[in-house]
Every structure is written in C-alpha cells, then in structure tokens.
Short mmCIF file of N, CA and C in Angstrom, two decimals:
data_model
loop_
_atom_site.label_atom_id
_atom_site.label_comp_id
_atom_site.label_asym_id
_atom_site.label_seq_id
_atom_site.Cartn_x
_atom_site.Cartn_y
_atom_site.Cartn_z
N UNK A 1 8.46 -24.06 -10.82
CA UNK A 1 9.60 -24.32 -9.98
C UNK A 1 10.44 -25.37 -10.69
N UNK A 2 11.55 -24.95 -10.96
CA UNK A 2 12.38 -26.24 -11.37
C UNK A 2 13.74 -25.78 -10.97
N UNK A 3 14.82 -26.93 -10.21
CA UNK A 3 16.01 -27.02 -10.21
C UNK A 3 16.36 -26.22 -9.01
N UNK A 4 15.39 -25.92 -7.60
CA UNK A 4 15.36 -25.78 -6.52
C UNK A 4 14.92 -24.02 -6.63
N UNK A 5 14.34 -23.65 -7.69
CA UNK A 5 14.43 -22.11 -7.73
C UNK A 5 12.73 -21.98 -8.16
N UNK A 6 12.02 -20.91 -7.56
CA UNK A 6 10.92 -20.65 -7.75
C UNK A 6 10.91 -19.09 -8.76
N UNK A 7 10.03 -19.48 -9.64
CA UNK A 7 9.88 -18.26 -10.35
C UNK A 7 8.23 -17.76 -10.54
N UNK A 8 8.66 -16.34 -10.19
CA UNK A 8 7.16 -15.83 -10.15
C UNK A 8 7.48 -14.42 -10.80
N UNK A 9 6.91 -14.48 -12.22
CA UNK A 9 6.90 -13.62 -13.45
C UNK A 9 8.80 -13.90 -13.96
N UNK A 10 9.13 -12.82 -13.61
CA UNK A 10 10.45 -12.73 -14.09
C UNK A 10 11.45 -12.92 -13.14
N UNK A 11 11.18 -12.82 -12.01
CA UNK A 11 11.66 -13.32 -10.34
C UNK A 11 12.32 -14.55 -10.28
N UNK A 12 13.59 -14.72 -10.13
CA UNK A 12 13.71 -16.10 -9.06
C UNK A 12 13.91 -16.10 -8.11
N UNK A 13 13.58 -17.04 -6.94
CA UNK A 13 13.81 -17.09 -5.99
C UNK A 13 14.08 -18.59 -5.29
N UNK A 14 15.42 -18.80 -4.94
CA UNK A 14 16.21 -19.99 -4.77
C UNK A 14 15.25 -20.77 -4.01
N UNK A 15 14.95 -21.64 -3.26
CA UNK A 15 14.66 -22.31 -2.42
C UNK A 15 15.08 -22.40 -0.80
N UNK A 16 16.24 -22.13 -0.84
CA UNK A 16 17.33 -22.15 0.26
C UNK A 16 17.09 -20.77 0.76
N UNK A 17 16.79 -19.91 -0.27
CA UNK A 17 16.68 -18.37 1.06
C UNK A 17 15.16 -18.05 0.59
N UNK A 18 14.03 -18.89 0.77
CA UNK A 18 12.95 -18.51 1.56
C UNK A 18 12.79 -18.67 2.58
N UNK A 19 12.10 -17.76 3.39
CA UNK A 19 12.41 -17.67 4.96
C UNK A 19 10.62 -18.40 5.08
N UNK A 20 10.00 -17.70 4.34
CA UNK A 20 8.35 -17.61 4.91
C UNK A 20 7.91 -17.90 3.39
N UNK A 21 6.41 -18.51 3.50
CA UNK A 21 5.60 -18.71 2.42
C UNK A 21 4.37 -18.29 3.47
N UNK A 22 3.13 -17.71 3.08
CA UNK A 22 2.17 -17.62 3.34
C UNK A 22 0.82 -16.94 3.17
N UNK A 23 -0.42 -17.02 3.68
CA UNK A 23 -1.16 -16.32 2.49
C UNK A 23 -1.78 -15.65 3.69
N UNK A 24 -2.73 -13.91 2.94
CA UNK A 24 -3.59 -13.29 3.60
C UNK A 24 -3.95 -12.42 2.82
N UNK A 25 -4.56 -11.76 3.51
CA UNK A 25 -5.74 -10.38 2.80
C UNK A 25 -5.16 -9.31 3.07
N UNK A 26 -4.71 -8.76 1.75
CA UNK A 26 -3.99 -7.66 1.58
C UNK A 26 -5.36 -6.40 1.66
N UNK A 27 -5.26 -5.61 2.73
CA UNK A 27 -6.11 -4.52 2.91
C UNK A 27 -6.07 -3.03 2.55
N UNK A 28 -6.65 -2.07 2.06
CA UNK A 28 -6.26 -0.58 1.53
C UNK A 28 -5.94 -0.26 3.02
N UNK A 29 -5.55 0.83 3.17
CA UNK A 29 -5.25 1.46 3.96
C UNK A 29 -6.44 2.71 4.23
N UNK A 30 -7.43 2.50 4.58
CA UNK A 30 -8.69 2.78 4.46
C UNK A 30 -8.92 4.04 5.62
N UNK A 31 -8.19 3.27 6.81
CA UNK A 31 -8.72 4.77 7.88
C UNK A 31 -7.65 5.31 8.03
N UNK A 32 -6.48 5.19 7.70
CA UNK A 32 -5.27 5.96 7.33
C UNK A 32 -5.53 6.94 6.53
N UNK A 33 -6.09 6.57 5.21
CA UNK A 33 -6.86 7.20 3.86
C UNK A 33 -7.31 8.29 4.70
N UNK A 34 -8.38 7.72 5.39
CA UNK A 34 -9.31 9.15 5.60
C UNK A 34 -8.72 9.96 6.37
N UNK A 35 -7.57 10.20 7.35
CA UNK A 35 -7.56 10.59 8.40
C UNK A 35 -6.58 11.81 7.69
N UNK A 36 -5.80 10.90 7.02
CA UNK A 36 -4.74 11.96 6.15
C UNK A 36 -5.45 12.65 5.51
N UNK A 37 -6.68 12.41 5.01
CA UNK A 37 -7.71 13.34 3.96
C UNK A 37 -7.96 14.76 5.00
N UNK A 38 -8.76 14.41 6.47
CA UNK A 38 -9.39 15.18 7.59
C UNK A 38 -8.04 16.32 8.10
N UNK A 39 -7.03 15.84 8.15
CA UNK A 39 -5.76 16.39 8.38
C UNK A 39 -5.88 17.39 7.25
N UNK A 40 -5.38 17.06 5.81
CA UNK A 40 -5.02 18.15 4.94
C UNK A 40 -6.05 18.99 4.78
N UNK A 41 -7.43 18.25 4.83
CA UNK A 41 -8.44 19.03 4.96
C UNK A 41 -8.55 20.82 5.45
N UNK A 42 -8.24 20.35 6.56
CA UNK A 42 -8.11 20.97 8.13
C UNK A 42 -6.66 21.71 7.81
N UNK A 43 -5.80 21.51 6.98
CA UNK A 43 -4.47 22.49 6.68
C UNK A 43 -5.08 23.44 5.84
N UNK A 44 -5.41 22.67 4.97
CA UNK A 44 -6.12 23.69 3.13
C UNK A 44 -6.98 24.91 3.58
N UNK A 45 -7.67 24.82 4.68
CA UNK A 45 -8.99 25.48 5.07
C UNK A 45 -8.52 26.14 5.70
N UNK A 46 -7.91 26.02 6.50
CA UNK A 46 -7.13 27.02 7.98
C UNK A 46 -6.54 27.77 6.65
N UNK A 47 -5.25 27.79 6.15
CA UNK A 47 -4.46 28.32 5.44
C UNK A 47 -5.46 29.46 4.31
N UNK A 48 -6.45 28.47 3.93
CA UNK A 48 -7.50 29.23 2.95
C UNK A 48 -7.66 30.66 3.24
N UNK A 49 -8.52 30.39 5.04
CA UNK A 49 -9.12 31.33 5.49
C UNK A 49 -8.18 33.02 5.83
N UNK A 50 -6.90 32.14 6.34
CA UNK A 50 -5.70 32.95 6.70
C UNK A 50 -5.28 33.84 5.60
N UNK A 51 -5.58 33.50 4.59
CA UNK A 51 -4.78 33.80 3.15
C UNK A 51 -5.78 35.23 2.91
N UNK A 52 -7.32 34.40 3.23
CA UNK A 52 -8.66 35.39 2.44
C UNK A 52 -8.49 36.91 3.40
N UNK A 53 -8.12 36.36 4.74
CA UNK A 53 -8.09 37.47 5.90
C UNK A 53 -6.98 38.49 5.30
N UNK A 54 -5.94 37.70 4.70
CA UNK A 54 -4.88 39.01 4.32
C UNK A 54 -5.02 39.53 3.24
N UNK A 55 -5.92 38.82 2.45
CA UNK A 55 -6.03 39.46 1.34
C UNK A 55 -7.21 40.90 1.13
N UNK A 56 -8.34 40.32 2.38
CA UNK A 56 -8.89 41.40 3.10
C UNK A 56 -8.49 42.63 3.48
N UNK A 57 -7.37 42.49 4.17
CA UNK A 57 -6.40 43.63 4.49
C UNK A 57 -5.96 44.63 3.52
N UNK A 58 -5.45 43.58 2.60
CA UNK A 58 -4.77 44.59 1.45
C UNK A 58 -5.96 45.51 0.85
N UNK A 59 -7.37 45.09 1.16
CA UNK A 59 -8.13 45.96 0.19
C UNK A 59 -8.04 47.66 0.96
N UNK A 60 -7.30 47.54 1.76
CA UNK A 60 -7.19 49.02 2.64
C UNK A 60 -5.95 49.90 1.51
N UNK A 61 -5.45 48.69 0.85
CA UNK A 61 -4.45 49.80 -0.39
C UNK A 61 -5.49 49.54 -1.24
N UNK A 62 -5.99 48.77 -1.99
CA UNK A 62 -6.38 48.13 -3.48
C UNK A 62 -7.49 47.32 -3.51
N UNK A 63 -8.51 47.91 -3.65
CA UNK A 63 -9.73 46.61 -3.50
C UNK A 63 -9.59 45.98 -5.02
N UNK A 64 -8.73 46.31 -5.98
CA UNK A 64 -8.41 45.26 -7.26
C UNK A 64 -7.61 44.41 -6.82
N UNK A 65 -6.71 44.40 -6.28
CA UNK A 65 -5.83 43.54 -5.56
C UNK A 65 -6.10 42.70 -4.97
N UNK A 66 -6.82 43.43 -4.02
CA UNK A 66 -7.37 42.47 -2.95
C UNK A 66 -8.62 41.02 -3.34
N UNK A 67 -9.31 41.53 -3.99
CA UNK A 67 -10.16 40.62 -5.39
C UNK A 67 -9.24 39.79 -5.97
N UNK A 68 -8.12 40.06 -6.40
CA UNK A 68 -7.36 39.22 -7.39
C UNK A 68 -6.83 37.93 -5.88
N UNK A 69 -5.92 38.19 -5.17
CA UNK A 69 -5.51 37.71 -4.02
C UNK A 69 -6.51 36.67 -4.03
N UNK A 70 -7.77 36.91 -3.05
CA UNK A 70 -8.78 36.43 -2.65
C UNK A 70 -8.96 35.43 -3.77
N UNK A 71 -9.16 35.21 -4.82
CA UNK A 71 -9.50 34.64 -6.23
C UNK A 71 -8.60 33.39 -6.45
N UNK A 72 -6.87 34.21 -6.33
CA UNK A 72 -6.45 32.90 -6.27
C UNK A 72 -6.27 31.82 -5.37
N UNK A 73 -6.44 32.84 -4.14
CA UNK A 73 -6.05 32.11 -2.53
C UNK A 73 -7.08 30.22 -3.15
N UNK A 74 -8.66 31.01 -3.44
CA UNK A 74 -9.74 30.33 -3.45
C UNK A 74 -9.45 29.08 -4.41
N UNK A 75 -8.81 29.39 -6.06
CA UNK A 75 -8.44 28.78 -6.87
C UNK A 75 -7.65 27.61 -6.28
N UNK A 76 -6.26 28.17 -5.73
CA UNK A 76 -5.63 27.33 -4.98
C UNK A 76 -6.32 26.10 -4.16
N UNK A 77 -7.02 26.66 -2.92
CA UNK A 77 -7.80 26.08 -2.48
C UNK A 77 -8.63 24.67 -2.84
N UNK A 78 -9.27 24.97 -3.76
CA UNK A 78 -10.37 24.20 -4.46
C UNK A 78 -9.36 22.92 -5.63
N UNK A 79 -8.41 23.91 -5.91
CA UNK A 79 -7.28 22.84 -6.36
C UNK A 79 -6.65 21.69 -5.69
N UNK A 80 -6.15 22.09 -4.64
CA UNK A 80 -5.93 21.21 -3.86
C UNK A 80 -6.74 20.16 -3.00
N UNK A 81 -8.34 20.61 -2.67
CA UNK A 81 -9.09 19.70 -2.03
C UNK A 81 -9.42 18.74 -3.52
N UNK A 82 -9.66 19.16 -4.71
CA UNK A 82 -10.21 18.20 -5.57
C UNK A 82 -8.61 16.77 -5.85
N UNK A 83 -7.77 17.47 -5.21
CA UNK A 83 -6.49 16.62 -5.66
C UNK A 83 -6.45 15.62 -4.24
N UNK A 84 -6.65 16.16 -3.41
CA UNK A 84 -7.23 15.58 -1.90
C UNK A 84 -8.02 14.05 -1.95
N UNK A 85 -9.06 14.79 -2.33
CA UNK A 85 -10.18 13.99 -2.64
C UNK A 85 -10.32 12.91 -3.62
N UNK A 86 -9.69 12.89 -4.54
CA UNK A 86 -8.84 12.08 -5.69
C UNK A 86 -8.20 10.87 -5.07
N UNK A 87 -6.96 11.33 -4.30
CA UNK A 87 -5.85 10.54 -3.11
C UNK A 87 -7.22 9.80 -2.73
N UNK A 88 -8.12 10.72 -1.99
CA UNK A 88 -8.82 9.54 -0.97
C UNK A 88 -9.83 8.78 -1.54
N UNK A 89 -10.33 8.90 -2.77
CA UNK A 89 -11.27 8.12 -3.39
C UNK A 89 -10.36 6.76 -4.09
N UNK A 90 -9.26 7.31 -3.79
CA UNK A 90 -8.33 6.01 -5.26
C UNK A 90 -7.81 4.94 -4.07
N UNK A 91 -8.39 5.14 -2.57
CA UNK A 91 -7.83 4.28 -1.39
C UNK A 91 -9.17 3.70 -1.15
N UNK A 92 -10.23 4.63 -0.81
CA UNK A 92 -11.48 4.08 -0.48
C UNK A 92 -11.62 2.77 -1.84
N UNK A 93 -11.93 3.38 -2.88
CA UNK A 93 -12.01 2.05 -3.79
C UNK A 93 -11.18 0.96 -4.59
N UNK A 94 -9.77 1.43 -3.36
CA UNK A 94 -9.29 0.01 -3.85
C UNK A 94 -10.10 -1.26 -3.08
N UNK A 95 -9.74 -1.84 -4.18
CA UNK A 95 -9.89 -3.67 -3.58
C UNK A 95 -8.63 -4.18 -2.45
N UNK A 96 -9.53 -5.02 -1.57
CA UNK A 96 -8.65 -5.98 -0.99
C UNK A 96 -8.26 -7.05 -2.17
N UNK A 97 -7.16 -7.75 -1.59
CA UNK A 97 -6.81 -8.87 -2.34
C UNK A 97 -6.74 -10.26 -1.50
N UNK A 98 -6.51 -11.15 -2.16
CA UNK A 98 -6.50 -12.70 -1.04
C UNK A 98 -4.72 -12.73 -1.93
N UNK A 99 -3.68 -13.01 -1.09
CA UNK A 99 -2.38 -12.76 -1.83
C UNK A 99 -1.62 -13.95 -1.10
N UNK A 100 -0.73 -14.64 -1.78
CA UNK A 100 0.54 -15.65 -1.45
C UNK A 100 1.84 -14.75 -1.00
N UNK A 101 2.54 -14.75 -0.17
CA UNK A 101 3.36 -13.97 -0.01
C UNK A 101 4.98 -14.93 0.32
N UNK A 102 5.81 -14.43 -0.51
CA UNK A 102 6.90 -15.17 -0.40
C UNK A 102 8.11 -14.72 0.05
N UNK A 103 8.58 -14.84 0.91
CA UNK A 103 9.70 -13.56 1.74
C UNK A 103 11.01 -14.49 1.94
N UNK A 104 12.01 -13.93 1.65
CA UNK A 104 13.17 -14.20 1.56
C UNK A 104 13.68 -13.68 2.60
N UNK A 105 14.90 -14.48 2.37
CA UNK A 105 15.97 -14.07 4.41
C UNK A 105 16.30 -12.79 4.39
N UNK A 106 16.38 -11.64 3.55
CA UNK A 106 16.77 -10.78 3.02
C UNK A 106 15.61 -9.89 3.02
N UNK A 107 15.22 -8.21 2.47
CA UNK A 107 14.42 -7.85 2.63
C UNK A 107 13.63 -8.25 1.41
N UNK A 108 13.27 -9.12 0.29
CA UNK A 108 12.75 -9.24 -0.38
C UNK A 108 11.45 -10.08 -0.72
N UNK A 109 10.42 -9.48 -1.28
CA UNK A 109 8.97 -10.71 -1.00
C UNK A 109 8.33 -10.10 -2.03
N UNK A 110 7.61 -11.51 -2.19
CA UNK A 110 6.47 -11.20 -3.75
C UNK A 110 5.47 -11.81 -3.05
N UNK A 111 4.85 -10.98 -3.83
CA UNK A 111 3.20 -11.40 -3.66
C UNK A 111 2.89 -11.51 -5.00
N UNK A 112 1.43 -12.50 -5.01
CA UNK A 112 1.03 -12.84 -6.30
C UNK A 112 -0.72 -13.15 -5.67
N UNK A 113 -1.30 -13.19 -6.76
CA UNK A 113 -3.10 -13.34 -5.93
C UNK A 113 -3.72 -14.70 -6.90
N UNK A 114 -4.86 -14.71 -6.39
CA UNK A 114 -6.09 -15.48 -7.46
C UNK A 114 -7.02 -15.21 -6.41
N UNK A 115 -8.26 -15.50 -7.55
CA UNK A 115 -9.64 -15.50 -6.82
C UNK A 115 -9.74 -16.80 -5.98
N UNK A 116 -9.40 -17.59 -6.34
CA UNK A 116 -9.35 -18.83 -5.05
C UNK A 116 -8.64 -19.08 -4.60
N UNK A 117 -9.45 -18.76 -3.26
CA UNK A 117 -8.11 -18.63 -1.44
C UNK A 117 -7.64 -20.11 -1.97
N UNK A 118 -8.59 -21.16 -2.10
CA UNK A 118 -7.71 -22.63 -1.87
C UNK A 118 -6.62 -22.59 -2.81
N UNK A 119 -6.64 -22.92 -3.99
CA UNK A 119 -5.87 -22.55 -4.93
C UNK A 119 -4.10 -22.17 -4.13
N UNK A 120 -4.34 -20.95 -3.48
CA UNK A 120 -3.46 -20.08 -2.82
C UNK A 120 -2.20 -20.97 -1.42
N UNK A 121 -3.47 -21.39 -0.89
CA UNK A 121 -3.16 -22.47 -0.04
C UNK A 121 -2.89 -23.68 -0.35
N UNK A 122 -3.28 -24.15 -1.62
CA UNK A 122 -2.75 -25.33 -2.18
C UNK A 122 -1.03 -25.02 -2.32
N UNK A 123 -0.49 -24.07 -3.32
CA UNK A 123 0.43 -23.40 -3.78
C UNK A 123 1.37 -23.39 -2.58
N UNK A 124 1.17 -22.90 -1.25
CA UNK A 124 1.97 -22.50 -0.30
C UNK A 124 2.25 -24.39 0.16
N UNK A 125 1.91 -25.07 0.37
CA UNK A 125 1.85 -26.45 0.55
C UNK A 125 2.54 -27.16 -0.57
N UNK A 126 2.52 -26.62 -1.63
CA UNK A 126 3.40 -27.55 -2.49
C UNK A 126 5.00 -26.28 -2.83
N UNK A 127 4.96 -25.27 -2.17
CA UNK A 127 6.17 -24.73 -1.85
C UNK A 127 7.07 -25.24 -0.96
N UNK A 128 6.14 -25.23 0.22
CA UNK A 128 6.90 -25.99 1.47
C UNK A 128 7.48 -27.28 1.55
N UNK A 129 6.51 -27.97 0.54
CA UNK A 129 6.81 -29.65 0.19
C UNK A 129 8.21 -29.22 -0.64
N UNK A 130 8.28 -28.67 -1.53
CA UNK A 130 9.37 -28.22 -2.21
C UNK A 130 10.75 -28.19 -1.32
N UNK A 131 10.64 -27.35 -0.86
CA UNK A 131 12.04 -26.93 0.39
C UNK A 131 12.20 -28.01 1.23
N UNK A 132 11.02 -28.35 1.41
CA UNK A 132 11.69 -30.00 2.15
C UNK A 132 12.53 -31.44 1.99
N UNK A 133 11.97 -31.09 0.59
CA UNK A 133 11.99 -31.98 -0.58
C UNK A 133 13.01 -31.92 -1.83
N UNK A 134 14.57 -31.86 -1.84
CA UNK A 134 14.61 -31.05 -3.11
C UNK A 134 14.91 -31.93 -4.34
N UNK A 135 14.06 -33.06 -4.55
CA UNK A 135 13.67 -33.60 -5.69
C UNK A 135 12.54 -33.20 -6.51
N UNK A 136 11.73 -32.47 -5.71
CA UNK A 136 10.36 -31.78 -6.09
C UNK A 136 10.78 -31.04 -7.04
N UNK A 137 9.83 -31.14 -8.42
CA UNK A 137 9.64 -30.28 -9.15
C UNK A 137 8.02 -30.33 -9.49
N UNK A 138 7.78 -28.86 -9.69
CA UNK A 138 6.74 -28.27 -10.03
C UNK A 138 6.24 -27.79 -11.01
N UNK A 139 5.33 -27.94 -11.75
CA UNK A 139 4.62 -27.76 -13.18
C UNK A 139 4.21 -26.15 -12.46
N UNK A 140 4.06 -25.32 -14.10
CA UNK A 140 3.70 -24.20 -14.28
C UNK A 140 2.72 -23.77 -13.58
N UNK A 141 2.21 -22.67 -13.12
CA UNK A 141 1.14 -22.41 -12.11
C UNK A 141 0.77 -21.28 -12.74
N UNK A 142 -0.92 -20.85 -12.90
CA UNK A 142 -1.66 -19.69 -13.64
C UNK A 142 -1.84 -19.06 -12.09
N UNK A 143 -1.20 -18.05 -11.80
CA UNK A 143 -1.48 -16.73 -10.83
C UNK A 143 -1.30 -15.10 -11.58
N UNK A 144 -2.49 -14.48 -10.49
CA UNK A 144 -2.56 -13.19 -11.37
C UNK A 144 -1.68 -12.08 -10.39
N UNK A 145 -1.34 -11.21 -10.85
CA UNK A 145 -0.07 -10.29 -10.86
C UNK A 145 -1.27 -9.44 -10.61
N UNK A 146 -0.76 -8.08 -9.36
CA UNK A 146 -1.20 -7.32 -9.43
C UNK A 146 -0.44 -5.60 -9.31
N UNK A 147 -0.72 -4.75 -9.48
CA UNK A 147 -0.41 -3.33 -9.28
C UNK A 147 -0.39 -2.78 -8.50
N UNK A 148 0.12 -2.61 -7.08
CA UNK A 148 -0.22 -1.65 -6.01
C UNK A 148 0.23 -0.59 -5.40
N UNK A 149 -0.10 0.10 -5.29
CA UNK A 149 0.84 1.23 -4.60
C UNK A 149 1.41 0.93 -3.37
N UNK A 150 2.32 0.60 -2.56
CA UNK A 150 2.46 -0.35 -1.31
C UNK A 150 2.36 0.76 0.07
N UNK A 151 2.23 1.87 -0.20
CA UNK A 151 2.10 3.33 0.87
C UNK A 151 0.57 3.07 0.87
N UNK A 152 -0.11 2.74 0.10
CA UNK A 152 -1.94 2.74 0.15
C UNK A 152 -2.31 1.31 0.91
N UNK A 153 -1.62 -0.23 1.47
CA UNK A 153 -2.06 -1.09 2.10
C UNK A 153 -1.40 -1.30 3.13
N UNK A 154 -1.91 -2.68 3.86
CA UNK A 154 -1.41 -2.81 4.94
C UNK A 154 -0.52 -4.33 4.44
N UNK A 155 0.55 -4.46 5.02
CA UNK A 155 1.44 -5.63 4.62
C UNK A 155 1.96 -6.20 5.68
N UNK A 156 0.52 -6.72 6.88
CA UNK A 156 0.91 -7.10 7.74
C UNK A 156 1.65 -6.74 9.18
N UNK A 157 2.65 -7.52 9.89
CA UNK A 157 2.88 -6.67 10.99
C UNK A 157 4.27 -5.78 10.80
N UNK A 158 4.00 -4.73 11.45
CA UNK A 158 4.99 -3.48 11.74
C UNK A 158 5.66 -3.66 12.80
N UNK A 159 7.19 -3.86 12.84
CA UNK A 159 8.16 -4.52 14.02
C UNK A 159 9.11 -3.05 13.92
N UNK A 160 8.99 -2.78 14.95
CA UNK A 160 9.42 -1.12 15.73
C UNK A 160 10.85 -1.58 16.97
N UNK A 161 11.68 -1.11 16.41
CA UNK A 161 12.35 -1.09 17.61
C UNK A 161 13.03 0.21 18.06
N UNK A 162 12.66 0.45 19.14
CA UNK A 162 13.01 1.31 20.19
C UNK A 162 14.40 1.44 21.86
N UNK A 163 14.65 2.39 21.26
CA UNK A 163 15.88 2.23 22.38
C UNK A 163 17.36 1.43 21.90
N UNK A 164 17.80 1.17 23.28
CA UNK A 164 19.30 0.25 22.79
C UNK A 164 19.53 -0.91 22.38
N UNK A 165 19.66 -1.90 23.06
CA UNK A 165 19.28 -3.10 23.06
C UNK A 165 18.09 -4.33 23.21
N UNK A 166 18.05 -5.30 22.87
CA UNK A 166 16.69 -5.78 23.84
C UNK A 166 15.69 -5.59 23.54
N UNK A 167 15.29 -4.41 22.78
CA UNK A 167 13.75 -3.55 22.82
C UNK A 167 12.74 -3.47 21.50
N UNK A 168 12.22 -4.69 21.76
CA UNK A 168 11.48 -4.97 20.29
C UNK A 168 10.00 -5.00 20.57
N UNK A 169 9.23 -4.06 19.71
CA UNK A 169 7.68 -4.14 19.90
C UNK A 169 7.69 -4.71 18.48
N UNK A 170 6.22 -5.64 18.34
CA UNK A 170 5.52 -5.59 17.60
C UNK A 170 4.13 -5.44 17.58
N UNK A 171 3.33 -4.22 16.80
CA UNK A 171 1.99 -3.76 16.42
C UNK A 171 1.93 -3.98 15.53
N UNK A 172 0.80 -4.29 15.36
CA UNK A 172 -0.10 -4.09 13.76
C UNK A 172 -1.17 -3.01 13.68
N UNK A 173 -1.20 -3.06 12.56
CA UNK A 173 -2.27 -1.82 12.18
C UNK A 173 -3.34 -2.02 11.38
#
C-alpha cells in the first residue's frame, strides 16, 4: 500500500472507494455440483432410452440401421456422462479456501488467500487502519493468488430483488 492506493498483484485499488474489507471461507459449490450432475444424469438417460426405442423401430425397415442408430445413440450417451462426471469430480475436489476479500463501491472485489487465517485478519486490520488513517503506509505483503472458476463457489450472500419498489430479500446458499 502506498500513497492511499492498495495493490494486490497488478490491481489498484484507491482507498477512498473500498466499501468492505473482510475475510471467509470460500466454499465449492458442492451440492449444487451434485444436483446439476442427478439432473443431466436423468436428461442423458431418459433421452438415451428414447433414442434406443426409435432406433428399435427402425429395425422394422433395417436391422443394419437400426444397430448403427442404437451404437451411436449409446456412444453419445457414454460421452456425455464421462464429460458429466468430469464437471462433477473437478467441484467435489476442489478445495475450500480461507480468502481476504476486498470490495469496492462499484461492482469490483479481489480476493487473495494464505494458509494463515491470522495472517488474513491481521491484513484486514491494517487495511482498515489504513482508510482511517491516510498517513499509513504499508510494507509489501506475501499473499497467494488463486484460480477459480467463480460459477463452481459460493461468494457469500445472494441479494434478490423482487417486484417494484421496496422489495429486497436476502438468502444465502
């Protein structure tokens, strides 16, 4: 941090438009994962069976045909559950993370991690001292960067609004 601006990798981010600093456990999206798995599941198979039934049919012109049909219906099939199953193994074994999260007035926020929660919580405390403070400057900080797909976790709460005016839920998931 120097000169009222926080930088995290190649990021700056002013001081004046952080809204929020704070830390938590970034989670996979785990029974989402599966449910979407049980769903396509349940499409692939229905469709499978539907496909094998017509291809059944046709053997009343062509029982070569009808073999070939059937073959790929199956191909298909088996293609798609191993691509299925892929999706849901690459959610089941992601890792949680312990993450700093830094959100601006705007829609913009970084996250950054380490293996030590304190560490994390130290960091958010000498942010805040920062913005309070704007003589504060801050020496370099070792945090690790991570990769995520952001459709595969959960990022906290989900604010829904419904209707005209007035009408604000918030759930989490």
């Amino acid at each position: 941090m120097s000169r009222r601006i926080l930088w995290l990798g190649g990021a700056a981010y002013p001081l004046e438009n952080i809204a929020r600093v704070y830390t938590f456990t970034l989670h996979p999206r785990r029974k989402d994962a599966t449910v979407h798995f049980l769903k396509n599941l349940g499409i692939i198979l229905s469709t499978a069976f539907a496909l094998t039934i017509l291809g059944g049919l046709t053997s009343l012109a062509s029982r070569e045909m009808s073999a070939t049909i059937v073959q790929f219906v199956w191909l298909g099939t088996v293609a798609a559950l191993i691509y299925c199953i892929v999706q849901l193994i690459s959610v089941l074994s992601a890792p949680s993370y312990y993450v700093l999260a830094v959100e601006t007035a705007g829609p913009s926020i970084a996250v950054v991690t380490s293996k030590d929660h304190a560490h994390l919580h130290r960091l958010v405390g000498q942010i805040t001292h920062a913005i309070d403070n704007p003589d504060t400057e801050l020496y370099g900080v070792r945090v690790d960067t991570i990769s995520i797909t952001s459709k595969n976790y959960h990022f906290g709460d989900n604010v829904n609004m419904y209707g005209g005016t007035g009408n604000v839920g918030i759930g989490t998931r």
